[in-house]
Structures are given as structure tokens and as C-alpha cells.
């Protein structure tokens, strides 16, 4: 529904622009027909008025093009999101959501290799629930599953 509203808005703007161009040209032709032959319109004024009309027209075309590009980007994002269905994704953060499965997946990313990696899992009060010694890890993304068992 938002797309149709946006499209309607753009078509109204385009019609208004065309109307303004027609009105401008009608007035310009009338001005040229009715000018004093002994004191004709200055060429600079005529060129300036035509340039202003072209500038407005160009801006409206640019707005239409940007609106189209924006719509395409939104469509591409939606399509890309659908490719993630059924796949696991890792999002930045420092919290994990404990699931009902036998294992809760989590991961970490290391910018460089580490000799001894320790993961500390705490509860909502900050109390240590479990400490996992992962040992030496290379740089990159690593994923694990937590069985939900507590330290004690």
C-alpha cells in the first residue's frame, strides 16, 4: 500500500511539472508575441528563464530516478533476507538466547589468533553460570553449542 501511495504521489508531481512547463511556455510565447519591438526582451533574461525551467525539470527527473533506485534497493534487501531462511546467522552482541534444544548455539570472532580463549556465560544477574575453556584458536569466526549445563 505504501508503494501505491508513493507512485500516486510521483505521478501527481509529474503532472504538475508538465502543467507548469506548459504554462511557462505559454506565458513565454505570449510575452515574446506582445513585446515592444523597439525594446525587445533581453536575451540574458530569456536564457535565464529557460535554464530555470530545465533545472526544475532535471531535479524532478533526478527525484524520480532516486525513488526508483530506493525501491530497487528495498526489493533486493527483501530478496536477500529470504535467502537466510533455514540458515544460521551470527549477529554481533554479548548475549545468547537459551533455547529448548539440547544445545544453544553461539559463536565468536577473533581478529587475530589467541593462545587461550575462555568464554564466561553469566545469568541475568551477572552470576557466572558456566566457564568454557576453548584453548588456542585461529583468527576468524568460530561457533559452538552450549549444552545448558551450569558450572556446579
PDB file of C-alpha atoms in Angstrom:
ATOM      1  CA  UNK A   1       0.000   0.000   0.000  1.00  0.00           C
ATOM      2  CA  UNK A   2       2.879   2.357   0.675  1.00  0.00           C
ATOM      3  CA  UNK A   3       4.209   1.736  -2.826  1.00  0.00           C
ATOM      4  CA  UNK A   4       0.939   2.686  -4.471  1.00  0.00           C
ATOM      5  CA  UNK A   5       0.723   5.845  -2.366  1.00  0.00           C
ATOM      6  CA  UNK A   6       4.261   6.739  -3.340  1.00  0.00           C
ATOM      7  CA  UNK A   7       3.534   6.042  -7.017  1.00  0.00           C
ATOM      8  CA  UNK A   8       0.421   8.184  -6.912  1.00  0.00           C
ATOM      9  CA  UNK A   9       2.379  10.985  -5.318  1.00  0.00           C
ATOM     10  CA  UNK A  10       5.056  10.779  -8.023  1.00  0.00           C
ATOM     11  CA  UNK A  11       2.505  10.835 -10.854  1.00  0.00           C
ATOM     12  CA  UNK A  12       0.788  13.873  -9.336  1.00  0.00           C
ATOM     13  CA  UNK A  13       4.161  15.618  -9.157  1.00  0.00           C
ATOM     14  CA  UNK A  14       4.915  14.692 -12.770  1.00  0.00           C
ATOM     15  CA  UNK A  15       1.541  16.051 -13.932  1.00  0.00           C
ATOM     16  CA  UNK A  16       2.108  19.255 -12.002  1.00  0.00           C
ATOM     17  CA  UNK A  17       5.558  19.582 -13.571  1.00  0.00           C
ATOM     18  CA  UNK A  18       4.176  19.086 -17.081  1.00  0.00           C
ATOM     19  CA  UNK A  19       1.435  21.616 -16.362  1.00  0.00           C
ATOM     20  CA  UNK A  20       3.987  24.105 -15.069  1.00  0.00           C
ATOM     21  CA  UNK A  21       6.139  23.631 -18.163  1.00  0.00           C
ATOM     22  CA  UNK A  22       3.153  24.171 -20.454  1.00  0.00           C
ATOM     23  CA  UNK A  23       2.072  27.258 -18.523  1.00  0.00           C
ATOM     24  CA  UNK A  24       5.606  28.635 -18.591  1.00  0.00           C
ATOM     25  CA  UNK A  25       5.958  28.095 -22.325  1.00  0.00           C
ATOM     26  CA  UNK A  26       2.516  29.615 -22.972  1.00  0.00           C
ATOM     27  CA  UNK A  27       3.457  32.717 -20.959  1.00  0.00           C
ATOM     28  CA  UNK A  28       6.864  32.928 -22.627  1.00  0.00           C
ATOM     29  CA  UNK A  29       5.327  32.755 -26.128  1.00  0.00           C
ATOM     30  CA  UNK A  30       2.733  35.384 -25.165  1.00  0.00           C
ATOM     31  CA  UNK A  31       5.491  37.580 -23.737  1.00  0.00           C
ATOM     32  CA  UNK A  32       7.520  37.268 -26.930  1.00  0.00           C
ATOM     33  CA  UNK A  33       4.481  37.993 -29.146  1.00  0.00           C
ATOM     34  CA  UNK A  34       3.488  41.039 -27.144  1.00  0.00           C
ATOM     35  CA  UNK A  35       6.876  42.564 -26.505  1.00  0.00           C
ATOM     36  CA  UNK A  36       7.664  46.096 -27.599  1.00  0.00           C
ATOM     37  CA  UNK A  37       9.586  45.822 -30.909  1.00  0.00           C
ATOM     38  CA  UNK A  38      11.574  48.919 -30.021  1.00  0.00           C
ATOM     39  CA  UNK A  39      12.558  47.412 -26.643  1.00  0.00           C
ATOM     40  CA  UNK A  40      12.742  43.609 -27.081  1.00  0.00           C
ATOM     41  CA  UNK A  41      13.311  41.195 -24.214  1.00  0.00           C
ATOM     42  CA  UNK A  42      16.929  40.878 -23.186  1.00  0.00           C
ATOM     43  CA  UNK A  43      18.470  37.594 -24.416  1.00  0.00           C
ATOM     44  CA  UNK A  44      20.002  37.018 -20.981  1.00  0.00           C
ATOM     45  CA  UNK A  45      16.549  37.096 -19.372  1.00  0.00           C
ATOM     46  CA  UNK A  46      15.201  34.605 -21.908  1.00  0.00           C
ATOM     47  CA  UNK A  47      18.130  32.235 -21.432  1.00  0.00           C
ATOM     48  CA  UNK A  48      17.848  32.563 -17.649  1.00  0.00           C
ATOM     49  CA  UNK A  49      14.136  31.679 -17.682  1.00  0.00           C
ATOM     50  CA  UNK A  50      14.720  28.661 -19.930  1.00  0.00           C
ATOM     51  CA  UNK A  51      17.591  27.493 -17.718  1.00  0.00           C
ATOM     52  CA  UNK A  52      15.377  27.714 -14.629  1.00  0.00           C
ATOM     53  CA  UNK A  53      12.712  25.614 -16.338  1.00  0.00           C
ATOM     54  CA  UNK A  54      15.301  22.997 -17.340  1.00  0.00           C
ATOM     55  CA  UNK A  55      16.727  22.949 -13.803  1.00  0.00           C
ATOM     56  CA  UNK A  56      13.324  22.222 -12.283  1.00  0.00           C
ATOM     57  CA  UNK A  57      12.697  19.527 -14.877  1.00  0.00           C
ATOM     58  CA  UNK A  58      16.102  17.962 -14.197  1.00  0.00           C
ATOM     59  CA  UNK A  59      15.530  17.943 -10.437  1.00  0.00           C
ATOM     60  CA  UNK A  60      12.189  16.204 -10.868  1.00  0.00           C
ATOM     61  CA  UNK A  61      13.748  13.561 -13.131  1.00  0.00           C
ATOM     62  CA  UNK A  62      16.505  13.046 -10.543  1.00  0.00           C
ATOM     63  CA  UNK A  63      13.914  12.620  -7.778  1.00  0.00           C
ATOM     64  CA  UNK A  64      12.062  10.046  -9.878  1.00  0.00           C
ATOM     65  CA  UNK A  65      15.283   8.152 -10.568  1.00  0.00           C
ATOM     66  CA  UNK A  66      16.292   8.181  -6.891  1.00  0.00           C
ATOM     67  CA  UNK A  67      12.845   6.934  -5.906  1.00  0.00           C
ATOM     68  CA  UNK A  68      13.202   4.079  -8.375  1.00  0.00           C
ATOM     69  CA  UNK A  69      16.668   3.176  -7.082  1.00  0.00           C
ATOM     70  CA  UNK A  70      15.415   3.282  -3.493  1.00  0.00           C
ATOM     71  CA  UNK A  71      12.593   0.900  -4.386  1.00  0.00           C
ATOM     72  CA  UNK A  72      15.025  -1.482  -6.068  1.00  0.00           C
ATOM     73  CA  UNK A  73      17.288  -1.464  -3.006  1.00  0.00           C
ATOM     74  CA  UNK A  74      14.334  -2.276  -0.757  1.00  0.00           C
ATOM     75  CA  UNK A  75      13.305  -5.144  -3.050  1.00  0.00           C
ATOM     76  CA  UNK A  76      16.868  -6.515  -3.114  1.00  0.00           C
ATOM     77  CA  UNK A  77      17.063  -6.413   0.686  1.00  0.00           C
ATOM     78  CA  UNK A  78      13.845  -8.391   0.918  1.00  0.00           C
ATOM     79  CA  UNK A  79      15.118 -10.955  -1.559  1.00  0.00           C
ATOM     80  CA  UNK A  80      18.426 -11.274   0.273  1.00  0.00           C
ATOM     81  CA  UNK A  81      16.625 -11.766   3.588  1.00  0.00           C
ATOM     82  CA  UNK A  82      14.658 -14.689   2.148  1.00  0.00           C
ATOM     83  CA  UNK A  83      17.901 -16.488   1.279  1.00  0.00           C
ATOM     84  CA  UNK A  84      18.646 -16.700   5.015  1.00  0.00           C
ATOM     85  CA  UNK A  85      15.559 -18.809   5.776  1.00  0.00           C
ATOM     86  CA  UNK A  86      16.656 -22.156   7.143  1.00  0.00           C
ATOM     87  CA  UNK A  87      20.238 -20.982   7.692  1.00  0.00           C
ATOM     88  CA  UNK A  88      22.006 -19.967  10.863  1.00  0.00           C
ATOM     89  CA  UNK A  89      23.258 -16.417  11.140  1.00  0.00           C
ATOM     90  CA  UNK A  90      25.568 -14.776  13.625  1.00  0.00           C
ATOM     91  CA  UNK A  91      24.752 -11.318  14.884  1.00  0.00           C
ATOM     92  CA  UNK A  92      27.012  -9.081  16.945  1.00  0.00           C
ATOM     93  CA  UNK A  93      26.337  -8.914  20.649  1.00  0.00           C
ATOM     94  CA  UNK A  94      27.290 -10.228  24.045  1.00  0.00           C
ATOM     95  CA  UNK A  95      24.142 -12.187  24.886  1.00  0.00           C
ATOM     96  CA  UNK A  96      22.838 -15.604  23.877  1.00  0.00           C
ATOM     97  CA  UNK A  97      19.265 -16.830  23.993  1.00  0.00           C
ATOM     98  CA  UNK A  98      18.972 -20.213  25.651  1.00  0.00           C
ATOM     99  CA  UNK A  99      16.735 -22.416  23.553  1.00  0.00           C
ATOM    100  CA  UNK A 100      14.717 -25.555  24.282  1.00  0.00           C
ATOM    101  CA  UNK A 101      17.009 -27.752  22.193  1.00  0.00           C
ATOM    102  CA  UNK A 102      19.762 -29.861  23.694  1.00  0.00           C
ATOM    103  CA  UNK A 103      22.327 -27.250  22.645  1.00  0.00           C
ATOM    104  CA  UNK A 104      22.303 -23.453  22.382  1.00  0.00           C
ATOM    105  CA  UNK A 105      24.494 -22.263  19.516  1.00  0.00           C
ATOM    106  CA  UNK A 106      26.775 -19.264  19.892  1.00  0.00           C
ATOM    107  CA  UNK A 107      29.901 -18.001  18.218  1.00  0.00           C
ATOM    108  CA  UNK A 108      32.736 -15.561  18.423  1.00  0.00           C
ATOM    109  CA  UNK A 109      35.036 -13.812  16.018  1.00  0.00           C
ATOM    110  CA  UNK A 110      38.714 -13.272  16.712  1.00  0.00           C
ATOM    111  CA  UNK A 111      40.629 -10.576  14.850  1.00  0.00           C
ATOM    112  CA  UNK A 112      43.865 -12.462  15.485  1.00  0.00           C
ATOM    113  CA  UNK A 113      44.878 -15.879  16.778  1.00  0.00           C
ATOM    114  CA  UNK A 114      44.686 -16.449  20.538  1.00  0.00           C
ATOM    115  CA  UNK A 115      46.574 -18.973  22.639  1.00  0.00           C
ATOM    116  CA  UNK A 116      43.930 -19.465  25.313  1.00  0.00           C
ATOM    117  CA  UNK A 117      40.293 -18.494  24.757  1.00  0.00           C
ATOM    118  CA  UNK A 118      37.872 -18.586  27.677  1.00  0.00           C
ATOM    119  CA  UNK A 119      34.117 -17.962  27.357  1.00  0.00           C
ATOM    120  CA  UNK A 120      32.280 -16.967  30.513  1.00  0.00           C
ATOM    121  CA  UNK A 121      28.492 -17.399  30.469  1.00  0.00           C
ATOM    122  CA  UNK A 122      26.589 -15.422  33.096  1.00  0.00           C
ATOM    123  CA  UNK A 123      22.936 -15.308  34.039  1.00  0.00           C
ATOM    124  CA  UNK A 124      20.756 -12.180  34.031  1.00  0.00           C
ATOM    125  CA  UNK A 125      22.086 -11.157  37.471  1.00  0.00           C
ATOM    126  CA  UNK A 126      25.723 -11.398  36.376  1.00  0.00           C
ATOM    127  CA  UNK A 127      26.425 -14.640  38.270  1.00  0.00           C
ATOM    128  CA  UNK A 128      28.764 -16.991  36.397  1.00  0.00           C
ATOM    129  CA  UNK A 129      26.720 -19.899  35.080  1.00  0.00           C
ATOM    130  CA  UNK A 130      29.467 -21.674  33.159  1.00  0.00           C
ATOM    131  CA  UNK A 131      33.042 -21.106  32.009  1.00  0.00           C
ATOM    132  CA  UNK A 132      34.192 -22.797  28.817  1.00  0.00           C
ATOM    133  CA  UNK A 133      37.899 -23.238  28.083  1.00  0.00           C
ATOM    134  CA  UNK A 134      38.222 -23.279  24.296  1.00  0.00           C
ATOM    135  CA  UNK A 135      42.016 -23.321  24.158  1.00  0.00           C
ATOM    136  CA  UNK A 136      44.035 -21.957  21.240  1.00  0.00           C
ATOM    137  CA  UNK A 137      42.042 -20.576  18.292  1.00  0.00           C
ATOM    138  CA  UNK A 138      42.994 -19.077  14.967  1.00  0.00           C
ATOM    139  CA  UNK A 139      41.739 -15.718  13.728  1.00  0.00           C
ATOM    140  CA  UNK A 140      38.226 -15.798  12.266  1.00  0.00           C
ATOM    141  CA  UNK A 141      34.731 -16.931  13.177  1.00  0.00           C
ATOM    142  CA  UNK A 142      34.233 -19.910  15.495  1.00  0.00           C
ATOM    143  CA  UNK A 143      30.929 -21.415  16.607  1.00  0.00           C
ATOM    144  CA  UNK A 144      29.964 -23.755  19.441  1.00  0.00           C
ATOM    145  CA  UNK A 145      26.965 -25.136  21.199  1.00  0.00           C
ATOM    146  CA  UNK A 146      26.315 -24.804  24.942  1.00  0.00           C
ATOM    147  CA  UNK A 147      24.532 -27.785  26.482  1.00  0.00           C
ATOM    148  CA  UNK A 148      22.884 -25.566  29.095  1.00  0.00           C
ATOM    149  CA  UNK A 149      24.689 -27.246  31.974  1.00  0.00           C
ATOM    150  CA  UNK A 150      25.778 -24.977  34.813  1.00  0.00           C
ATOM    151  CA  UNK A 151      29.204 -24.857  36.411  1.00  0.00           C
ATOM    152  CA  UNK A 152      28.083 -26.664  39.577  1.00  0.00           C
TER     153      UNK A 152
END
